[in-house]
Coordinates of C-alpha atoms in Angstrom, one line a residue:
Chain O
X1 CA 0.0 0.0 0.0
X2 CA 1.9 3.1 -1.1
X3 CA -0.7 5.9 -0.8
X4 CA -3.4 5.6 1.8
X5 CA -7.0 5.4 0.5
X6 CA -8.6 7.2 3.3
X7 CA -7.4 9.8 5.9
X8 CA -8.3 10.3 9.5
X9 CA -9.9 13.6 8.5
X10 CA -12.1 11.9 5.9
X11 CA -13.2 9.3 8.4
X12 CA -14.2 12.2 10.8
X13 CA -16.1 13.8 7.9
X14 CA -17.9 10.5 7.0
X15 CA -18.8 10.0 10.7
X16 CA -20.5 13.4 10.8
X17 CA -22.5 12.5 7.6
X18 CA -23.5 9.1 9.2
X19 CA -24.4 10.8 12.5
X20 CA -21.9 8.7 14.4
X21 CA -19.2 9.7 16.8
X22 CA -16.2 7.8 18.1
X23 CA -13.5 8.1 20.7
X24 CA -10.1 9.3 19.4
X25 CA -8.6 5.8 19.5
X26 CA -11.6 4.4 17.7
X27 CA -11.2 6.9 14.9
X28 CA -7.6 5.8 14.5
X29 CA -8.5 2.1 14.4
X30 CA -11.5 2.7 12.1
X31 CA -9.3 4.5 9.6
X32 CA -7.0 1.5 9.4
X33 CA -9.9 -0.9 9.1
X34 CA -11.6 1.1 6.4
X35 CA -8.2 1.4 4.6
X36 CA -7.9 -2.4 4.7
X37 CA -11.4 -2.9 3.5
X38 CA -11.1 -0.4 0.7
X39 CA -7.8 -2.0 -0.4
X40 CA -9.6 -5.4 -0.4
X41 CA -12.4 -4.2 -2.6
X42 CA -10.1 -2.2 -4.9
X43 CA -10.3 -5.1 -7.5
X44 CA -13.4 -3.2 -8.6
X45 CA -11.1 -0.5 -10.1
X46 CA -9.4 -3.0 -12.3
X47 CA -12.2 -5.0 -13.9
X48 CA -13.2 -4.1 -17.4
X49 CA -16.7 -2.8 -17.3
X50 CA -16.9 -0.4 -20.2
X51 CA -20.4 -0.5 -21.7
X52 CA -21.9 -2.7 -18.9
X53 CA -25.1 -1.1 -17.6
X54 CA -25.4 -0.6 -13.8
X55 CA -28.1 -2.9 -12.3
X56 CA -31.0 -0.8 -11.0
X57 CA -32.9 -3.7 -9.5
X58 CA -32.5 -7.3 -8.5
X59 CA -34.1 -9.2 -11.3
X60 CA -36.5 -7.6 -13.7
X61 CA -39.6 -5.9 -12.4
X62 CA -42.2 -3.7 -13.9
X63 CA -44.0 -1.2 -11.7
X64 CA -47.1 -2.7 -10.2
X65 CA -50.1 -0.5 -9.2
X66 CA -52.5 -1.4 -6.5
X67 CA -56.1 -0.3 -6.2
X68 CA -56.4 3.1 -4.5
X69 CA -58.4 1.8 -1.5
X70 CA -58.4 2.9 2.1
X71 CA -57.2 0.2 4.4
X72 CA -56.4 0.2 8.1
X73 CA -52.9 1.3 9.0
X74 CA -51.1 1.5 12.3
X75 CA -53.0 3.2 15.1
X76 CA -51.3 6.2 16.8
X77 CA -50.7 4.2 19.9
X78 CA -49.0 1.4 17.9
X79 CA -46.9 3.8 16.0
X80 CA -45.7 5.5 19.2
X81 CA -45.4 2.3 21.2
X82 CA -41.7 1.9 20.7
X83 CA -40.6 5.6 20.9
X84 CA -38.1 6.4 23.6
X85 CA -40.1 9.5 24.6
X86 CA -43.6 10.7 23.7
X87 CA -45.8 13.5 24.8
X88 CA -49.3 14.7 23.8
X89 CA -49.6 11.7 21.5
X90 CA -46.5 12.7 19.5
X91 CA -42.8 11.7 19.3
X92 CA -41.0 14.0 21.7
X93 CA -37.7 15.5 20.7
X94 CA -35.5 18.1 22.4
X95 CA -36.6 21.7 22.0
X96 CA -35.6 23.0 18.5
X97 CA -36.7 26.7 19.1
X98 CA -35.5 28.9 21.9
X99 CA -38.0 30.0 24.5
X100 CA -40.9 31.8 22.9
X101 CA -44.1 33.1 24.6
X102 CA -45.5 30.5 26.9
X103 CA -44.9 26.8 27.0
X104 CA -48.2 25.5 25.7
X105 CA -48.9 22.1 24.3
X106 CA -49.5 22.0 20.6
X107 CA -53.1 22.0 19.5
Chain W
X1 CA -35.1 -39.2 10.6
X2 CA -38.6 -37.9 11.1
X3 CA -39.8 -35.4 8.4
X4 CA -42.0 -32.5 9.1
X5 CA -45.0 -34.1 7.4
X6 CA -44.6 -37.2 9.4
X7 CA -44.3 -35.2 12.6
X8 CA -47.4 -33.0 12.0
X9 CA -49.5 -35.9 10.7
X10 CA -50.0 -37.0 14.3
X11 CA -51.3 -33.6 15.3
X12 CA -55.1 -33.4 15.5
X13 CA -55.8 -31.5 18.6
X14 CA -54.3 -29.1 21.2
X15 CA -52.8 -31.8 23.3
X16 CA -50.9 -33.6 20.5
X17 CA -49.6 -30.2 19.4
X18 CA -48.6 -29.3 23.0
X19 CA -46.7 -32.6 23.2
X20 CA -44.5 -31.7 20.3
X21 CA -43.9 -28.2 21.7
X22 CA -43.1 -29.7 25.1
X23 CA -40.5 -32.0 23.6
X24 CA -38.9 -29.0 21.8
X25 CA -38.9 -26.9 25.0
X26 CA -37.3 -29.6 27.0
X27 CA -34.5 -29.8 24.5
X28 CA -34.1 -26.0 24.5
X29 CA -33.9 -26.0 28.3
X30 CA -31.3 -28.7 28.3
X31 CA -29.0 -27.4 25.6
X32 CA -29.5 -23.7 25.6
X33 CA -27.1 -23.0 28.4
X34 CA -24.3 -24.4 26.2
X35 CA -25.4 -23.2 22.8
X36 CA -27.2 -19.8 23.3
X37 CA -29.2 -20.2 20.0
X38 CA -32.1 -18.1 21.2
X39 CA -32.7 -14.5 22.3
X40 CA -36.2 -15.2 23.7
X41 CA -38.6 -18.0 24.2
X42 CA -41.9 -16.7 25.5
X43 CA -43.9 -19.4 27.4
X44 CA -47.0 -17.3 27.7
X45 CA -47.0 -16.6 24.0
X46 CA -46.6 -20.4 23.3
X47 CA -49.7 -21.1 25.4
X48 CA -51.7 -18.6 23.5
X49 CA -50.6 -20.0 20.2
X50 CA -51.5 -23.5 21.3
X51 CA -55.0 -22.4 22.5
X52 CA -55.6 -20.7 19.1
X53 CA -54.3 -23.8 17.2
X54 CA -56.5 -26.1 19.3
X55 CA -59.6 -24.2 18.4
X56 CA -58.8 -24.2 14.7
X57 CA -58.0 -28.0 14.7
X58 CA -61.3 -28.6 16.6
X59 CA -63.2 -26.7 13.9
X60 CA -61.8 -29.1 11.3
X61 CA -59.2 -26.9 9.7
X62 CA -56.5 -28.8 7.8
X63 CA -53.1 -27.2 8.4
X64 CA -49.9 -27.9 6.6
X65 CA -47.6 -27.3 9.6
X66 CA -50.1 -28.2 12.4
X67 CA -48.3 -28.0 15.7
X68 CA -44.8 -27.7 14.2
X69 CA -42.4 -26.1 16.7
X70 CA -40.5 -23.4 14.8
X71 CA -37.6 -21.0 15.4
X72 CA -37.7 -17.5 13.8
X73 CA -34.7 -15.3 13.4
X74 CA -34.9 -12.2 15.6
X75 CA -35.0 -9.8 12.6
X76 CA -38.5 -10.8 11.7
X77 CA -41.3 -8.9 13.3
X78 CA -43.9 -10.8 15.4
X79 CA -46.6 -8.7 16.9
X80 CA -46.1 -8.2 20.7
X81 CA -43.0 -10.5 20.8
X82 CA -39.7 -8.9 21.4
X83 CA -37.7 -8.5 18.2
X84 CA -34.2 -7.2 18.8
X85 CA -32.3 -7.9 15.5
X86 CA -29.4 -8.8 17.8
X87 CA -29.0 -5.1 18.7
X88 CA -29.2 -3.1 21.8
X89 CA -30.8 -0.4 19.6
X90 CA -33.9 -2.6 19.5
X91 CA -33.7 -4.2 23.0
X92 CA -37.3 -4.4 24.2
X93 CA -38.8 -3.5 20.7
X94 CA -42.3 -5.0 20.5
X95 CA -43.4 -4.9 16.8
X96 CA -46.9 -3.5 16.3
X97 CA -47.4 -5.8 13.3
X98 CA -46.5 -9.3 12.0
X99 CA -44.1 -10.0 9.2
X100 CA -45.9 -11.7 6.3
X101 CA -43.8 -14.8 6.6
X102 CA -44.9 -15.2 10.3
X103 CA -48.5 -14.6 9.3
X104 CA -48.2 -17.4 6.8
X105 CA -46.5 -19.8 9.2
X106 CA -49.1 -19.1 11.9
X107 CA -51.9 -19.6 9.4
X108 CA -50.3 -23.0 8.5
X109 CA -50.4 -24.0 12.2
X110 CA -46.7 -23.6 13.2
X111 CA -45.9 -22.7 16.8
X112 CA -43.1 -20.2 17.5
X113 CA -40.9 -21.7 20.3
X114 CA -38.1 -19.2 20.1
X115 CA -36.5 -16.2 18.4
X116 CA -33.0 -16.9 17.2
X117 CA -29.7 -15.2 17.9
X118 CA -28.0 -13.4 15.0
X119 CA -25.3 -11.0 14.1
X120 CA -26.5 -7.5 14.9
X121 CA -28.7 -6.3 12.0
X122 CA -27.7 -9.5 10.2
X123 CA -24.2 -8.0 9.6
X124 CA -21.7 -10.8 10.1
X125 CA -20.7 -14.3 9.3
X126 CA -20.4 -15.9 12.7
X127 CA -23.1 -14.6 15.1
X128 CA -20.3 -13.1 17.2
X129 CA -21.6 -9.6 16.4
X130 CA -24.8 -10.3 18.4
X131 CA -25.1 -7.7 21.2
X132 CA -26.3 -10.5 23.4
X133 CA -23.3 -12.9 23.1
X134 CA -22.3 -15.5 20.5
X135 CA -24.0 -18.8 19.6
X136 CA -21.9 -21.9 19.8
X137 CA -21.7 -24.5 17.1
X138 CA -23.4 -27.8 18.3
X139 CA -20.7 -29.8 16.5
X140 CA -17.8 -28.0 18.4
X141 CA -18.7 -25.6 21.1
X142 CA -15.6 -23.5 20.7
X143 CA -16.6 -22.8 17.1
X144 CA -19.0 -20.3 15.5
X145 CA -22.2 -21.6 13.9
X146 CA -21.8 -19.2 11.0
X147 CA -23.9 -16.2 10.5
X148 CA -25.8 -14.2 10.4
X149 CA -28.6 -16.8 10.9
X150 CA -26.3 -18.7 13.3
X151 CA -28.9 -19.1 16.0
X152 CA -31.4 -20.5 13.6
X153 CA -28.9 -23.0 12.1
X154 CA -27.5 -24.2 15.4
X155 CA -31.0 -24.6 16.8
X156 CA -32.1 -26.9 14.0
X157 CA -28.8 -28.8 14.1
X158 CA -29.3 -29.3 17.9
X159 CA -32.8 -30.6 17.5
X160 CA -34.7 -27.6 19.1
X161 CA -37.1 -27.8 16.1
X162 CA -37.2 -29.3 12.6
X163 CA -37.4 -25.9 11.0
X164 CA -36.2 -22.3 11.5
X165 CA -36.4 -19.2 9.4
X166 CA -33.3 -17.3 8.5
X167 CA -32.6 -14.4 6.2
X168 CA -29.9 -14.3 3.6
X169 CA -28.3 -11.0 2.4
X170 CA -24.8 -12.4 1.4
X171 CA -25.0 -16.0 2.5
X172 CA -26.6 -15.7 5.9
X173 CA -28.8 -18.8 5.5
X174 CA -26.4 -21.0 3.5
X175 CA -23.2 -20.4 5.3
X176 CA -24.5 -21.2 8.8
X177 CA -26.4 -24.2 7.3
X178 CA -23.1 -25.5 5.9
X179 CA -21.3 -24.8 9.2
X180 CA -24.0 -26.7 11.2
X181 CA -24.5 -29.6 8.8
X182 CA -28.1 -28.8 7.8
X183 CA -30.0 -27.7 4.7
X184 CA -30.7 -24.0 3.9
X185 CA -32.5 -22.3 1.0
X186 CA -32.2 -18.8 -0.1
X187 CA -35.1 -18.4 -2.5
X188 CA -35.1 -16.2 -5.7
X189 CA -35.3 -12.5 -4.8
X190 CA -39.0 -11.7 -4.8
X191 CA -40.3 -15.3 -4.0
X192 CA -40.8 -14.6 -0.4
X193 CA -42.2 -11.4 1.0
X194 CA -39.8 -9.1 2.9
X195 CA -42.6 -7.3 4.7
X196 CA -41.8 -7.2 8.4
X197 CA -38.2 -8.2 7.9
X198 CA -36.0 -5.5 9.5
X199 CA -34.1 -4.2 6.5
X200 CA -30.3 -4.6 6.1
X201 CA -29.8 -4.4 2.3
X202 CA -33.1 -4.3 0.6
X203 CA -32.0 -5.3 -2.9
X204 CA -30.3 -8.4 -1.5
X205 CA -32.3 -9.6 1.6
X206 CA -34.4 -12.8 1.3
X207 CA -36.1 -14.9 3.9
X208 CA -35.8 -18.7 3.7
X209 CA -36.0 -22.0 5.6
X210 CA -33.3 -23.9 7.5
X211 CA -34.2 -27.6 7.9
X212 CA -32.6 -31.0 8.2
X213 CA -33.5 -32.2 4.7
X214 CA -34.5 -30.8 1.2
X215 CA -37.9 -32.4 1.6
X216 CA -38.6 -30.3 4.7
X217 CA -37.1 -27.2 3.2
X218 CA -39.5 -27.5 0.3
X219 CA -42.5 -27.9 2.6
X220 CA -41.7 -24.8 4.6
X221 CA -40.9 -22.9 1.4
X222 CA -44.3 -23.8 0.1
X223 CA -45.8 -21.9 3.0
X224 CA -43.5 -18.9 2.9
X225 CA -43.5 -18.2 -0.9
X226 CA -46.0 -16.2 -2.8
X227 CA -47.1 -12.7 -3.8
X228 CA -47.6 -10.2 -1.1
X229 CA -49.1 -6.8 -1.9
X230 CA -47.1 -5.4 1.0
X231 CA -43.8 -6.1 -0.7
X232 CA -43.5 -4.2 -4.1
X233 CA -40.7 -6.6 -5.2
X234 CA -42.6 -9.8 -4.5
X235 CA -43.4 -12.1 -7.4
X236 CA -46.7 -13.6 -8.4
X237 CA -45.1 -16.6 -10.2
X238 CA -47.2 -19.7 -9.5
X239 CA -45.7 -22.3 -7.2
X240 CA -45.5 -26.0 -8.1
X241 CA -47.6 -28.3 -6.0
X242 CA -44.5 -30.5 -5.7
X243 CA -43.1 -28.3 -3.0
X244 CA -45.7 -29.5 -0.5
X245 CA -44.6 -33.1 -1.1
X246 CA -41.2 -33.0 -2.7
X247 CA -41.1 -36.8 -2.6
X248 CA -43.6 -36.7 -5.5
X249 CA -41.5 -34.6 -7.8
X250 CA -40.0 -36.7 -10.6
X251 CA -36.2 -37.1 -10.6
X252 CA -34.3 -35.0 -13.0
X253 CA -32.5 -36.8 -15.9
X254 CA -29.3 -35.9 -17.6
X255 CA -28.4 -33.1 -15.2
X256 CA -25.3 -31.2 -15.8
X257 CA -23.7 -28.8 -13.2
X258 CA -21.1 -26.2 -13.7
X259 CA -18.2 -25.8 -11.2
X260 CA -16.5 -22.4 -11.4
X261 CA -12.7 -22.6 -11.5
X262 CA -12.5 -20.0 -8.7
X263 CA -13.7 -22.8 -6.3
X264 CA -10.3 -24.5 -6.5
X265 CA -8.5 -21.2 -5.8
X266 CA -10.6 -20.5 -2.8
X267 CA -11.2 -23.9 -1.2
X268 CA -9.2 -24.6 2.0
X269 CA -6.9 -27.7 2.0
X270 CA -8.9 -29.4 4.8
X271 CA -12.1 -29.1 2.9
X272 CA -10.7 -30.4 -0.5
X273 CA -11.0 -34.1 0.0
X274 CA -14.6 -33.9 1.2
X275 CA -15.5 -31.8 -1.8
X276 CA -14.0 -34.4 -4.2
X277 CA -15.9 -37.2 -2.4
X278 CA -19.2 -35.2 -2.8
X279 CA -18.5 -34.7 -6.5
X280 CA -18.1 -38.5 -6.8
X281 CA -21.4 -39.0 -5.0
X282 CA -23.1 -36.6 -7.5
X283 CA -21.6 -38.5 -10.4
X284 CA -22.9 -41.7 -9.0
X285 CA -26.5 -40.4 -9.1
X286 CA -26.0 -39.5 -12.7
X287 CA -25.0 -35.9 -12.5
X288 CA -22.6 -34.6 -15.1
X289 CA -19.9 -32.1 -13.8
X290 CA -18.0 -29.6 -15.8
X291 CA -15.5 -27.0 -14.9
X292 CA -16.3 -23.5 -16.2
X293 CA -14.9 -20.0 -15.7
X294 CA -17.5 -17.6 -14.3
X295 CA -16.3 -14.1 -15.2
X296 CA -16.6 -11.6 -12.4
X297 CA -17.1 -14.2 -9.7
X298 CA -14.1 -13.1 -7.8
X299 CA -15.1 -9.5 -8.0
X300 CA -18.5 -10.4 -6.5
X301 CA -17.3 -10.1 -3.0
X302 CA -15.9 -6.6 -3.6
X303 CA -19.2 -5.5 -5.2
X304 CA -21.1 -7.0 -2.3
X305 CA -19.0 -5.2 0.3
X306 CA -19.9 -1.9 -1.5
X307 CA -23.6 -2.5 -2.2
X308 CA -24.6 -4.1 1.1
X309 CA -23.0 -1.4 3.4
X310 CA -24.3 1.3 1.1
X311 CA -27.9 0.1 1.4
X312 CA -27.4 -0.5 5.1
X313 CA -26.2 3.0 5.7
X314 CA -29.4 4.3 4.2
X315 CA -31.7 1.7 5.9
X316 CA -30.2 2.2 9.3
X317 CA -30.7 6.0 9.1
X318 CA -34.1 5.3 10.6
X319 CA -32.5 4.6 14.0
X320 CA -32.5 8.2 15.0
X321 CA -33.3 7.7 18.7
X322 CA -36.7 9.3 18.2
X323 CA -38.9 6.6 16.8
X324 CA -36.9 3.6 18.1
X325 CA -34.3 3.2 20.8
X326 CA -33.9 2.9 24.5
X327 CA -36.0 5.2 26.7
X328 CA -34.6 8.6 27.5
X329 CA -35.5 12.0 28.7
X330 CA -35.3 14.6 26.0
X331 CA -33.9 17.2 28.3
X332 CA -30.7 15.2 28.6
X333 CA -29.8 16.4 25.1
X334 CA -28.9 19.9 23.9
X335 CA -30.6 19.3 20.5
X336 CA -31.9 16.7 18.1
X337 CA -28.6 16.2 16.4
X338 CA -26.9 15.3 19.7
X339 CA -29.8 12.9 20.6
X340 CA -29.4 11.1 17.3
X341 CA -25.6 10.9 17.3
X342 CA -25.4 9.8 20.9
X343 CA -28.1 7.2 20.6
X344 CA -26.5 5.7 17.4
X345 CA -23.0 5.8 18.7
X346 CA -23.9 4.2 22.0
X347 CA -26.4 1.5 20.9
X348 CA -25.0 0.3 17.6
X349 CA -22.2 -2.3 17.8
X350 CA -18.9 -1.9 16.1
X351 CA -19.5 -4.0 13.0
X352 CA -22.8 -2.1 12.3
X353 CA -21.0 1.2 12.7
X354 CA -18.1 0.1 10.5
X355 CA -20.6 -0.8 7.7
X356 CA -22.6 2.4 8.1
X357 CA -19.3 4.3 7.8
X358 CA -18.2 2.3 4.8
X359 CA -21.6 2.7 3.1
X360 CA -21.7 6.4 3.8
X361 CA -18.2 6.8 2.4
X362 CA -18.8 4.8 -0.9
X363 CA -22.0 6.8 -1.5
X364 CA -20.5 10.2 -0.8
X365 CA -19.6 12.8 -3.4
X366 CA -16.6 11.9 -5.4
X367 CA -16.6 8.2 -4.6
X368 CA -20.0 7.1 -5.9
X369 CA -18.7 6.5 -9.4
X370 CA -15.6 4.6 -8.3
X371 CA -17.5 2.3 -5.9
X372 CA -21.2 2.0 -6.0
X373 CA -21.7 2.5 -9.8
X374 CA -19.0 0.0 -10.6
X375 CA -20.4 -2.5 -8.1
X376 CA -23.8 -2.2 -9.8
X377 CA -22.1 -2.8 -13.1
X378 CA -20.4 -6.0 -11.7
X379 CA -23.9 -7.0 -10.7
X380 CA -25.2 -6.9 -14.2
X381 CA -22.1 -8.6 -15.6
X382 CA -22.4 -11.4 -13.0
X383 CA -26.0 -12.0 -13.9
X384 CA -25.2 -12.2 -17.6
X385 CA -22.3 -14.6 -16.8
X386 CA -24.8 -16.9 -14.9
X387 CA -27.4 -16.6 -17.6
X388 CA -24.7 -17.6 -20.2
X389 CA -23.9 -20.7 -18.1
X390 CA -27.6 -21.7 -17.8
X391 CA -28.1 -21.2 -21.5
X392 CA -25.5 -23.9 -22.1
X393 CA -27.7 -26.5 -20.5
X394 CA -26.4 -26.4 -17.0
X395 CA -29.1 -26.9 -14.3
X396 CA -27.1 -25.0 -11.7
X397 CA -23.7 -23.7 -10.6
X398 CA -22.1 -26.0 -8.0
X399 CA -19.6 -24.8 -5.4
X400 CA -18.8 -25.7 -1.8
X401 CA -20.9 -23.3 0.3
X402 CA -17.9 -22.0 2.1
X403 CA -14.1 -22.1 1.5
X404 CA -13.7 -24.1 4.7
X405 CA -15.5 -25.3 7.9
X406 CA -16.6 -23.3 10.9
X407 CA -13.8 -21.3 12.5
X408 CA -13.0 -20.9 16.2
X409 CA -14.9 -18.2 18.1
X410 CA -12.7 -15.1 18.2
X411 CA -10.4 -16.2 15.4
X412 CA -11.6 -13.6 12.9
X413 CA -13.2 -10.9 15.1
X414 CA -10.3 -8.5 14.9
X415 CA -9.9 -8.8 11.1
X416 CA -13.0 -7.7 9.2
X417 CA -11.5 -8.5 5.8
X418 CA -10.8 -12.1 6.8
X419 CA -14.3 -12.5 8.1
X420 CA -15.8 -11.1 4.8
X421 CA -13.9 -13.8 2.9
X422 CA -16.1 -16.5 4.3
X423 CA -18.9 -15.1 2.1
X424 CA -16.8 -15.4 -1.1
X425 CA -18.9 -18.2 -2.7
X426 CA -22.3 -17.1 -1.5
X427 CA -22.7 -13.4 -2.3
X428 CA -23.1 -14.0 -6.1
X429 CA -26.6 -15.4 -5.6
X430 CA -27.7 -12.3 -3.7
X431 CA -26.2 -9.9 -6.2
X432 CA -27.9 -11.7 -9.0
X433 CA -31.1 -12.5 -7.1
X434 CA -30.8 -16.2 -8.0
X435 CA -32.0 -19.0 -5.8
X436 CA -29.3 -21.0 -3.9
X437 CA -29.4 -24.0 -1.7
X438 CA -26.8 -25.4 0.7
X439 CA -26.9 -29.1 1.7
X440 CA -24.7 -31.1 4.0
X441 CA -22.0 -32.9 2.0
X442 CA -19.7 -34.5 4.6
X443 CA -17.0 -33.4 6.9
X444 CA -13.6 -31.6 6.9
X445 CA -10.4 -33.4 8.0
X446 CA -11.1 -32.3 11.6
X447 CA -14.7 -33.6 11.5
X448 CA -16.6 -30.4 11.0
X449 CA -19.6 -30.2 8.7
X450 CA -19.3 -28.9 5.2
X451 CA -21.9 -27.9 2.6
X452 CA -22.5 -28.0 -1.1
X453 CA -24.1 -25.0 -2.8
X454 CA -26.4 -25.1 -5.8
X455 CA -27.2 -21.8 -7.5
X456 CA -29.8 -22.0 -10.2
X457 CA -31.8 -19.8 -12.6
X458 CA -34.4 -17.5 -11.2
X459 CA -37.4 -19.4 -9.9
X460 CA -35.7 -22.8 -10.2
X461 CA -36.1 -23.7 -6.5
X462 CA -38.0 -26.9 -7.4
X463 CA -35.1 -28.2 -9.6
X464 CA -32.5 -27.3 -6.9
X465 CA -34.5 -29.0 -4.2
X466 CA -35.3 -32.1 -6.3
X467 CA -31.6 -32.6 -7.1
X468 CA -30.8 -32.2 -3.4
X469 CA -33.5 -34.7 -2.5
X470 CA -32.0 -37.2 -4.9
X471 CA -28.5 -36.6 -3.4
X472 CA -30.0 -37.0 0.1
X473 CA -31.7 -40.3 -0.9
X474 CA -28.2 -41.6 -1.9
X475 CA -26.1 -40.2 0.9
X476 CA -26.3 -40.1 4.7
X477 CA -24.7 -36.6 5.4
X478 CA -27.9 -34.8 6.3
X479 CA -28.7 -37.6 8.8
X480 CA -25.6 -37.0 10.9
X481 CA -26.3 -35.4 14.3
X482 CA -23.9 -33.3 16.3
X483 CA -22.4 -35.0 19.4
X484 CA -24.3 -32.6 21.7
X485 CA -27.7 -34.0 20.6
X486 CA -26.8 -37.2 22.4
X487 CA -26.0 -35.5 25.7
X488 CA -28.1 -37.1 28.5
X489 CA -30.4 -34.8 30.5
X490 CA -28.6 -33.4 33.5

């Protein structure tokens, strides 16, 4: 391996995109692991693929329409049943606006 | 060996079903401390299922799998029954709906006796990536059962049940079936609904059966397969009635199988002799064997390790700590971004994070063309290569399922690339969407089970299973039982 395929800074950037964070030593180890994996899959760079179409699906499928009928879906209770935090029948998340007038529940 | 149809033939009421289930539970209680195949086994839920089944049998319903104890991999949703996907991210998750495959099994009279251990989010080849500890191979407790459906495979090998469901994204049914000495079928992409399967890589994932024999695999497959309006990629191709009773399917004549040259470059020394013996056994039942070169086969693994992580990075974005995840108080977090990042970083295991990182990288600006696009081109080229082989009159492509037998627990955990190599011979079927079957084919020089893999044209499951049935009629490999199954009750 002469030139490295991925740098520590790139790994940090990708982690931000993936909404993950790591300890400093984990970032270092991950950089080496990703380097090794990217090296292992580098055979992709060498195969002759000119003119080969990229697969867009597994097998061959045509779009299939269903009848536009109303059918029961998940109830609100069911949809919220596995949420880490709920309030007023909604998913609860940390405040995204700074304090505005009052602290009233949504209507 | 008892088949599923022989076993269920004796079930005509609640008590005869309960007797089968009791036998299964006793075995689970006895062997589970050593094997750890299961993540849950809910006795209350079993009682409810038996009550329901009893009523249906009493009303005269004829059920294909009446009273059959069954194990389901823990990435398939069962309403009200904990489904963890082997992850702390979903610890305590109670699905609000049933996977279609579970609805079908339930409708056919099967009784869920346990949810099987697995690599976290099905990412792995050894079940060591389960957040809840590894499963041990019943043939050698210090070895892995394979993965990611390792709990399912080990449970069937150890006699917990005659059937289990697994899922296969790059070999996750076939590789553990081979490592545990049982039969495993990855159906054609689209044959079995993915509705209610917690997604890993949606264009590769398929659900399928793990059983002792091809005859049993066919029967369970007959229940699982079929069109589902809830899965847009599911196929409405009709199913042959022979699946229900594979014994009735006529034997195939003049079968020719293609063996890729790459097999001989990948196969481990200690698996070589057994493979040659299996080839002789096939010749003896009239199967013609020819060596072929399959272009792009050796690039398949590279393409797989681009496509699967790419799809995973997108699928696993839904674990944002808001809709799923361990309970928390929102005031513990400064903002949504911090909540999401801290939840994901804490509750995903290292292999899952590694694959999300890899997938995010290969899909990111500047790298997409070099990785993802080329991987999708390999996918097309590979499918064309397989079609060319089938058009020359080959029934299927034959390989060993894995380059070698089950490895020792811990042997490959620190080297992701070495771990990925155990999928070298299985990933092509997922990339092409083709059906593939693994059957027991004997033992390595150290006495560990090995498997043969058949990969056929799309929707050729009946041919693959019929050939496997003929092989199993002529050979005893699928009848071998691991030493642990003879352990006396303690």
